[in-house]
Structure formats: structure tokens, C-alpha cells
mmCIF file of C-alpha atoms in Angstrom:
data_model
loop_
_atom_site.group_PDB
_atom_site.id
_atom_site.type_symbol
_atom_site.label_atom_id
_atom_site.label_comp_id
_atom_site.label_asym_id
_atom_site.label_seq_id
_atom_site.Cartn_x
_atom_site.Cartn_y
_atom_site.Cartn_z
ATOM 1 C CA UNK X 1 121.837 277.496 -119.705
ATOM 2 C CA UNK X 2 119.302 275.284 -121.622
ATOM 3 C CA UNK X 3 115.364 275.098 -121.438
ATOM 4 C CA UNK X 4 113.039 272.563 -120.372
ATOM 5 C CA UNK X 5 110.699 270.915 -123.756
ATOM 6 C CA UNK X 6 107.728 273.198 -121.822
ATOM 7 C CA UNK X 7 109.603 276.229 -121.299
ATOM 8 C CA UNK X 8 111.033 276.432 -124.569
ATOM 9 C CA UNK X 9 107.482 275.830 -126.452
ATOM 10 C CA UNK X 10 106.048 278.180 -123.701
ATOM 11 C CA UNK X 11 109.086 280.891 -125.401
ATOM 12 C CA UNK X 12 107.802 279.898 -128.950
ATOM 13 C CA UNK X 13 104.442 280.521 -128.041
ATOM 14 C CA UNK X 14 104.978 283.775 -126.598
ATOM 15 C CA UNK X 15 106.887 285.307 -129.388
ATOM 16 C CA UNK X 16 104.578 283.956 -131.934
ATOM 17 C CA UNK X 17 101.548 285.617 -130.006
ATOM 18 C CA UNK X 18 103.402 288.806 -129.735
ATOM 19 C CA UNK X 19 104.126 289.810 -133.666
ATOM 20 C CA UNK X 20 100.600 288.203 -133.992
ATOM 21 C CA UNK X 21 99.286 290.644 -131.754
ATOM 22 C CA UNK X 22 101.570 293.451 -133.547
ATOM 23 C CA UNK X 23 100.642 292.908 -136.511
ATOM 24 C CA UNK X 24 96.671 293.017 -135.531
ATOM 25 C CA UNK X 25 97.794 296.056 -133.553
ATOM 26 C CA UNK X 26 100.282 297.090 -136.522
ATOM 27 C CA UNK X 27 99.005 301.012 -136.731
ATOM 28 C CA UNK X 28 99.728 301.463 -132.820
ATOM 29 C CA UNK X 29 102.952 299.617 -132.548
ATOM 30 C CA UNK X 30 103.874 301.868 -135.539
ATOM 31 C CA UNK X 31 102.905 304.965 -133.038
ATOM 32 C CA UNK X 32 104.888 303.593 -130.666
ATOM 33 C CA UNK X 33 107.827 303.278 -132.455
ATOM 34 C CA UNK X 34 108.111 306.796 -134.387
ATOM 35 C CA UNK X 35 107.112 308.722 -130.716
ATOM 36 C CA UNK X 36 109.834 306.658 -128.514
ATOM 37 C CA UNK X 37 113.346 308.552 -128.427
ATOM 38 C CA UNK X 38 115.828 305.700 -129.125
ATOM 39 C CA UNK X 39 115.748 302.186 -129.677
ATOM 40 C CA UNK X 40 115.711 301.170 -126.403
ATOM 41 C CA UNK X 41 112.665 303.125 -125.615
ATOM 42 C CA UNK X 42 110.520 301.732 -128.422
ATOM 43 C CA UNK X 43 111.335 298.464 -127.237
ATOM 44 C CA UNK X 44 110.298 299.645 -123.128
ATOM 45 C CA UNK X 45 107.274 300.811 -125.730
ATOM 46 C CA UNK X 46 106.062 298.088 -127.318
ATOM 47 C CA UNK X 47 106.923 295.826 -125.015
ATOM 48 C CA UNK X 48 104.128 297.937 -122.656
ATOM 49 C CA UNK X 49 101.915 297.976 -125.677
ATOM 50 C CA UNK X 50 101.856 294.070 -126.784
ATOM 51 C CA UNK X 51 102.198 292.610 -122.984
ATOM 52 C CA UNK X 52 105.239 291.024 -124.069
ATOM 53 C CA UNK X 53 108.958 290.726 -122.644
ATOM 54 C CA UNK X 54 111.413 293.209 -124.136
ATOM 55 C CA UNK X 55 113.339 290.382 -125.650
ATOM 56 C CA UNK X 56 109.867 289.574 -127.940
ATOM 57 C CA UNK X 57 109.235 293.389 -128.180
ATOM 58 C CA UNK X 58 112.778 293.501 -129.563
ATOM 59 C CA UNK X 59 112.214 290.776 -132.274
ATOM 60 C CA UNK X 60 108.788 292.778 -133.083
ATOM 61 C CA UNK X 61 110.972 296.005 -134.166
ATOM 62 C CA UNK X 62 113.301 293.929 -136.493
ATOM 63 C CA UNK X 63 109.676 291.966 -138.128
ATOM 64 C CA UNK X 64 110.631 292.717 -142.249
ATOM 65 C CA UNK X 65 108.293 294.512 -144.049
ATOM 66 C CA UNK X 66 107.935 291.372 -146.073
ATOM 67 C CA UNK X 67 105.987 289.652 -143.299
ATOM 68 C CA UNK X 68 103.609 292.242 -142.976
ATOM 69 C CA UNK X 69 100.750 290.391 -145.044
ATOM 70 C CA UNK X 70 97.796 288.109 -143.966
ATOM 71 C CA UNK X 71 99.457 285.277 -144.773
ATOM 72 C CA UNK X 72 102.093 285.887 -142.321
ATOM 73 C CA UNK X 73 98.936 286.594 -139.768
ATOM 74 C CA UNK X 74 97.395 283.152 -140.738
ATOM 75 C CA UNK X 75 100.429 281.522 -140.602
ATOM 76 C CA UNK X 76 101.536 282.693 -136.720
ATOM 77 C CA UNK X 77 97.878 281.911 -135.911
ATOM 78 C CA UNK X 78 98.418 278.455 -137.434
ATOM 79 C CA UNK X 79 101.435 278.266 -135.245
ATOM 80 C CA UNK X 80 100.159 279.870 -132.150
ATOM 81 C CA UNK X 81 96.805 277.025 -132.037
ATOM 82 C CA UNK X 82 99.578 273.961 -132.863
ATOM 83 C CA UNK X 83 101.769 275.075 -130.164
ATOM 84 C CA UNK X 84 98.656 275.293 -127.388
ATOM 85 C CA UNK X 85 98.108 271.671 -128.333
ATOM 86 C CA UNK X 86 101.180 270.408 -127.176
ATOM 87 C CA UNK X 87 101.067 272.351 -124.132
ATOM 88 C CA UNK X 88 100.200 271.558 -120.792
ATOM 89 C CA UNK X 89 98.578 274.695 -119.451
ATOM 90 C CA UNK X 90 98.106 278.294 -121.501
ATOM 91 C CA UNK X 91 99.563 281.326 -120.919
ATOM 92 C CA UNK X 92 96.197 282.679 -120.267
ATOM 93 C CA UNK X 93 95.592 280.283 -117.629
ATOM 94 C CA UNK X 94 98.963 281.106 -115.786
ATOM 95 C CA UNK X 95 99.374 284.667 -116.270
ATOM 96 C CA UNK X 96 102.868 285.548 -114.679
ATOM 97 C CA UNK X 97 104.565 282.386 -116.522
ATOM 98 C CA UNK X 98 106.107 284.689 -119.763
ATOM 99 C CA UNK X 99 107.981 286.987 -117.297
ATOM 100 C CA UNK X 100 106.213 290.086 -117.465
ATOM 101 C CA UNK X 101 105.306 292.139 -115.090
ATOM 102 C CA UNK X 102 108.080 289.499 -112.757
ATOM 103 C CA UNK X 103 111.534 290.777 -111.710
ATOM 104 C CA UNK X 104 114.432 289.290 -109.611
ATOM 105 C CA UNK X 105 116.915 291.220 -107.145
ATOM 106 C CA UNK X 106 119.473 289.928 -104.819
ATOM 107 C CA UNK X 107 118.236 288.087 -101.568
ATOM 108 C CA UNK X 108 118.904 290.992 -98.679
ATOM 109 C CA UNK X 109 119.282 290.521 -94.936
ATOM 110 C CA UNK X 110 116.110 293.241 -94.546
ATOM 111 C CA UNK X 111 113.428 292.490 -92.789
ATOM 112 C CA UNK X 112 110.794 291.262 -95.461
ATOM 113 C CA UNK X 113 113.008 289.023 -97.177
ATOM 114 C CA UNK X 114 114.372 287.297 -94.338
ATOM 115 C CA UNK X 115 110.266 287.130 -93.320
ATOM 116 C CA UNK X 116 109.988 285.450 -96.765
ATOM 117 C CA UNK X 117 112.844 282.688 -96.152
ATOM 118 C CA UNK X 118 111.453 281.858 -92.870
ATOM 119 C CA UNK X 119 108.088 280.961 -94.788
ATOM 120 C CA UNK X 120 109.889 279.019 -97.132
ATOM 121 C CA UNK X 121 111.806 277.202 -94.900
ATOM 122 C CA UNK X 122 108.776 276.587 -92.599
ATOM 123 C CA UNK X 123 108.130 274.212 -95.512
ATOM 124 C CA UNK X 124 111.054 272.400 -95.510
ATOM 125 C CA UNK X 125 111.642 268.575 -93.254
ATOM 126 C CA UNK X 126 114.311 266.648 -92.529
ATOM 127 C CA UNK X 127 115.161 263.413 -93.036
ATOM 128 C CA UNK X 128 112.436 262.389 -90.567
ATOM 129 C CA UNK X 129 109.882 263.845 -92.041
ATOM 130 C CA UNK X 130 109.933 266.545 -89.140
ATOM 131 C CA UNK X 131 109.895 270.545 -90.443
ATOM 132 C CA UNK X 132 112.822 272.476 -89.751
ATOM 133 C CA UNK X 133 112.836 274.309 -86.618
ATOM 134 C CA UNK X 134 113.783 277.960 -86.199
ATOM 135 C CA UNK X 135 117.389 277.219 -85.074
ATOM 136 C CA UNK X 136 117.972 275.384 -87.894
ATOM 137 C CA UNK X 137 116.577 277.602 -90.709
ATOM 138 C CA UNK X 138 118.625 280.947 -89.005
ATOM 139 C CA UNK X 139 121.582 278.053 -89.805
ATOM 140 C CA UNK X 140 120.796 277.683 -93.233
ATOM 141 C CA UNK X 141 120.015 281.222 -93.858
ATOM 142 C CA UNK X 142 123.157 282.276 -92.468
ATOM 143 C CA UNK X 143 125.396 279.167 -94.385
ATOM 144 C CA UNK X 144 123.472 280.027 -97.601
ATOM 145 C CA UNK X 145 124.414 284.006 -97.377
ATOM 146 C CA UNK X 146 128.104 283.094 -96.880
ATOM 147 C CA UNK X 147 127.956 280.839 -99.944
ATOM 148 C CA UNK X 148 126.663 284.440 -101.649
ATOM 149 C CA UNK X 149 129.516 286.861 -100.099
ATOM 150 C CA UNK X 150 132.313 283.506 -101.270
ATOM 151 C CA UNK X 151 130.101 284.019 -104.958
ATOM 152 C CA UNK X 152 129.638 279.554 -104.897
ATOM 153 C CA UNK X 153 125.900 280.988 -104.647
ATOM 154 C CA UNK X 154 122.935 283.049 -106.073
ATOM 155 C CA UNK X 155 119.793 284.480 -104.172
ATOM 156 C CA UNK X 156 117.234 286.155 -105.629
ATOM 157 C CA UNK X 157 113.679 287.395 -104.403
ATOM 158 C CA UNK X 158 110.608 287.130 -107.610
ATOM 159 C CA UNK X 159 108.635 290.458 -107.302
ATOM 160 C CA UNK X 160 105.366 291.512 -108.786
ATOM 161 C CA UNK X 161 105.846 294.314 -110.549
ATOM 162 C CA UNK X 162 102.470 294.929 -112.249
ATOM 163 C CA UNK X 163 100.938 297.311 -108.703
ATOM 164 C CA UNK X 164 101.845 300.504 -107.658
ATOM 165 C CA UNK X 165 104.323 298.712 -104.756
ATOM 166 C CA UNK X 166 106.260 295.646 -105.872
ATOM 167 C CA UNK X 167 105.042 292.656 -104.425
ATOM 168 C CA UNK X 168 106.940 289.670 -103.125
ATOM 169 C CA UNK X 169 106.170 286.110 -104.609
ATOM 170 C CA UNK X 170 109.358 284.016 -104.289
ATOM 171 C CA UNK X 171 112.546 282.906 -104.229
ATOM 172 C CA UNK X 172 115.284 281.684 -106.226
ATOM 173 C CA UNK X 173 118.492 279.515 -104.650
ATOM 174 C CA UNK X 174 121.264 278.912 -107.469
ATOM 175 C CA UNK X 175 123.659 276.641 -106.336
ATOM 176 C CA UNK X 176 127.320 276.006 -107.744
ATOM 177 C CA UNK X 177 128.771 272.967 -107.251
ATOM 178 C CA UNK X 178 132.132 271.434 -109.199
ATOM 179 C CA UNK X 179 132.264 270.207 -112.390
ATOM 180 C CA UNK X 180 130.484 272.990 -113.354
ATOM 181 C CA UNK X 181 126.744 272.500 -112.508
ATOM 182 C CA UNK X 182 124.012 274.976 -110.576
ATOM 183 C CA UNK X 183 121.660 273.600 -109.007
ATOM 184 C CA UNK X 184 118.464 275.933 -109.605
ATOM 185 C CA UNK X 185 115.188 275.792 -106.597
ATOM 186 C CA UNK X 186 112.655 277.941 -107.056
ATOM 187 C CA UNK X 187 109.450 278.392 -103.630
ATOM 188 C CA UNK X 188 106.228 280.276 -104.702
ATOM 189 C CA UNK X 189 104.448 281.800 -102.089
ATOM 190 C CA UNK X 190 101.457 279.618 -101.089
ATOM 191 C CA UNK X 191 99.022 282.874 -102.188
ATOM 192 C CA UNK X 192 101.090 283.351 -105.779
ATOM 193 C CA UNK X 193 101.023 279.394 -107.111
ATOM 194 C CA UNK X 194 99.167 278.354 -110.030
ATOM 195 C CA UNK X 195 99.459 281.539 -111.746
ATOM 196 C CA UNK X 196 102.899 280.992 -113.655
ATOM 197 C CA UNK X 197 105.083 282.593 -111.116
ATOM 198 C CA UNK X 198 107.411 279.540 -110.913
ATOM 199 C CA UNK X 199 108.125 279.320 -114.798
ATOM 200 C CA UNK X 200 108.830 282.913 -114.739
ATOM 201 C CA UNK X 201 111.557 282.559 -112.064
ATOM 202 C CA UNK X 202 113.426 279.622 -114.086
ATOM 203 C CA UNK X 203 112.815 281.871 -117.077
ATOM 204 C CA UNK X 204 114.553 284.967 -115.520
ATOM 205 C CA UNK X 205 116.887 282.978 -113.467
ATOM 206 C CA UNK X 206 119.173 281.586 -116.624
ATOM 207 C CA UNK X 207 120.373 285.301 -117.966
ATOM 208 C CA UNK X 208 120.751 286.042 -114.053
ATOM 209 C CA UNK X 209 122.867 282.149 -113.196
ATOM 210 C CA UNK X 210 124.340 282.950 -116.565
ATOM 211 C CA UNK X 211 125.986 286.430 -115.251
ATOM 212 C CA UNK X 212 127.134 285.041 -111.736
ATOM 213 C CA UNK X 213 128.443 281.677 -113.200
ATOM 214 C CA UNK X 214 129.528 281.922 -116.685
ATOM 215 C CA UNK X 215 129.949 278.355 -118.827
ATOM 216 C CA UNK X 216 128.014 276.355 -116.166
ATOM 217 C CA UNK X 217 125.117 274.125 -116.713
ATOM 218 C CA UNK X 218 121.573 274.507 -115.122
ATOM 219 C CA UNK X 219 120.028 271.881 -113.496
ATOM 220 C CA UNK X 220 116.489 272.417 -112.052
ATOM 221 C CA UNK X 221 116.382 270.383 -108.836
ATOM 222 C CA UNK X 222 113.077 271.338 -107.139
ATOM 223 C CA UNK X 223 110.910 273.418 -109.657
ATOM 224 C CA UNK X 224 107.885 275.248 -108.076
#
């Protein structure tokens, strides 16, 4: 399960900002850690505190106490400004696109996600340029649902978790096909584009893929 170039400077970025951030934030992230229970709750912790992913909060907790200094600080800044140079859009200007605050779950035949495959597939045309009509997207649903239950598929829904109800955004299709490739399309709600969601669903997606289909490749065929 490989990266795109963007997605893997967007990871770079993001772990760079977040021990730059806790080591300008050194004294609460040190609260943090001596008042969690376990491990795993300093890491829920700081990963709250820093507005990072668990995975960065994680590499925050092992930071040596060698790299506490402000050269290490001028150095991640140094690192943090080079990386923004080669990227296309910021962080800041796509706020979803780390992950956080974003969550998949399996596709379900409830009411609101079926709703939200309808929408997608009221985007969808055939091969004459014509949008699908409803007959033909209850078809796909149902095809793509018994490619789930035979496990040669993967449906997720991309909720907003940062609200007091968890809001739907997306979807994710992985498909497995032989020779050992998944095809990966992600659809962004019309109201949720341009804010990151769709790098956040590839982002989440390969641990997810990587679970259902173990030693496959990735391959992103329509990316949001």
C-alpha cells in the first residue's frame, strides 16, 4: 500500500509540524503525558492536544530528550517551510486532508448511506454521456454489496467527526481484482470538497484495504 509524491510529503509535513508544535507546546504535552493512565491514553492525549493523528502523536512520545533544543526547533521549522514549497496546497488551506477529526466505517444498507450512494451515483454517466438512472444505480448498489458479503470488495462511508453528531462526507469503493491489485475511488460530497476530505479518505483507506486484502497493491483510479 504505497503513497502518492503529494501524500507522502503531505505525511512529512504533518509529522514535522506536530513535534514542532510539541516542542513549542513542550510544558503541556508534558501535562498530558504524566496525567493520562497508560500509553495509549497519552497518545488519545496528545494527539487531542497537538491536532495531530495518533500515529504523529505516537512518534511525539518517543521524541529523545536529545532533540529537545532550539536547534532541533529551527531545524523542523527549516523543514516544515521547504516542504510547503513543494506542495501544491497547505494543510491550512484544506483542513480535513491529515485525517483528523475523519473516520471510515463499513458501507450499511441504512437509510442515510444508501441516501449517500444514490447522490454519488446521480453523478455517474454511461458510455453516452447520459447519468445513470435509478434502476441502474439500485443495480450497482446491490452488485457492489455482494462483491462485500463474497469479501472481492471494500465500502466505506468518510465521517466528520469533529461535531457533536458525526457527519457524512463520502465514500470509499476498494476494488479487488486478480493479480493482486485494488482499485481505490473515493466521491466527496459536493458541500465537503476543497477542504481535504478526499486525501484523508486515501490516507485512511490503505491501513483499512491493507486489513481486508493483505499483500495487494493500491491503485487510485478516480481520486476525489
Amino acid at each position: 500500500m504505497t503513497a502518492g509524491p503529494q501524500d507522502q510529503i503531505l505525511d512529512r509535513r504533518e509529522l514535522a509540524s506536530a513535534l514542532l508544535r510539541a516542542l513549542d507546546l513542550r510544558h503541556e504535552v508534558l501535562d498530558a503525558i504524566v496525567d493520562s493512565d497508560d500509553h495509549a491514553a497519552a497518545v488519545r492525549s496528545v494527539s487531542a492536544l497537538l491536532e495531530t493523528t495518533e500515529d504523529n502523536a505516537n512518534a511525539v512520545l518517543g521524541l529523545q530528550l536529545g532533540r529537545l533544543t532550539k536547534l532541533e526547533r529551527d531545524h523542523l521549522r527549516d523543514e516544515v517551510t521547504n516542504l510547503d514549497a513543494t506542495l501544491k496546497w497547505l494543510p491550512e488551506q484544506r483542513p480535513f486532508s491529515t485525517g483528523t477529526n475523519v473516520r471510515l466505517r463499513p458501507f450499511t444498507q441504512d437509510d442515510e448511506d444508501v441516501e449517500l450512494y444514490r447522490r454519488r451515483s446521480a453523478e455517474q454517466f454511461d458510455a453516452d454521456g447520459k447519468p445513470w438512472p435509478s434502476d441502474r444505480i439500485e443495480e450497482e448498489r446491490r452488485a457492489g454489496l455482494n462483491r462485500v458479503d463474497e469479501e472481492t470488495a471494500a465500502w466505506f462511508v468518510a465521517e466528520n467527526t469533529s461535531g457533536d453528531r458525526s457527519e457524512c462526507v463520502g465514500l470509499v469503493f476498494g476494488e479487488l481484482h486478480e493479480g493482486g491489485e485494488v482499485d481505490l475511488a473515493v466521491w466527496v460530497a459536493p458541500e465537503a470538497r476543497k477542504q481535504g476530505y478526499g486525501t484523508a479518505m486515501i490516507k485512511l483507506s490503505r491501513p483499512e484495504l491493507a486489513a481486508y486484502f493483505p499483500g495487494t497493491t493500491v491503485i487510485v483510479r478516480s481520486p476525489a
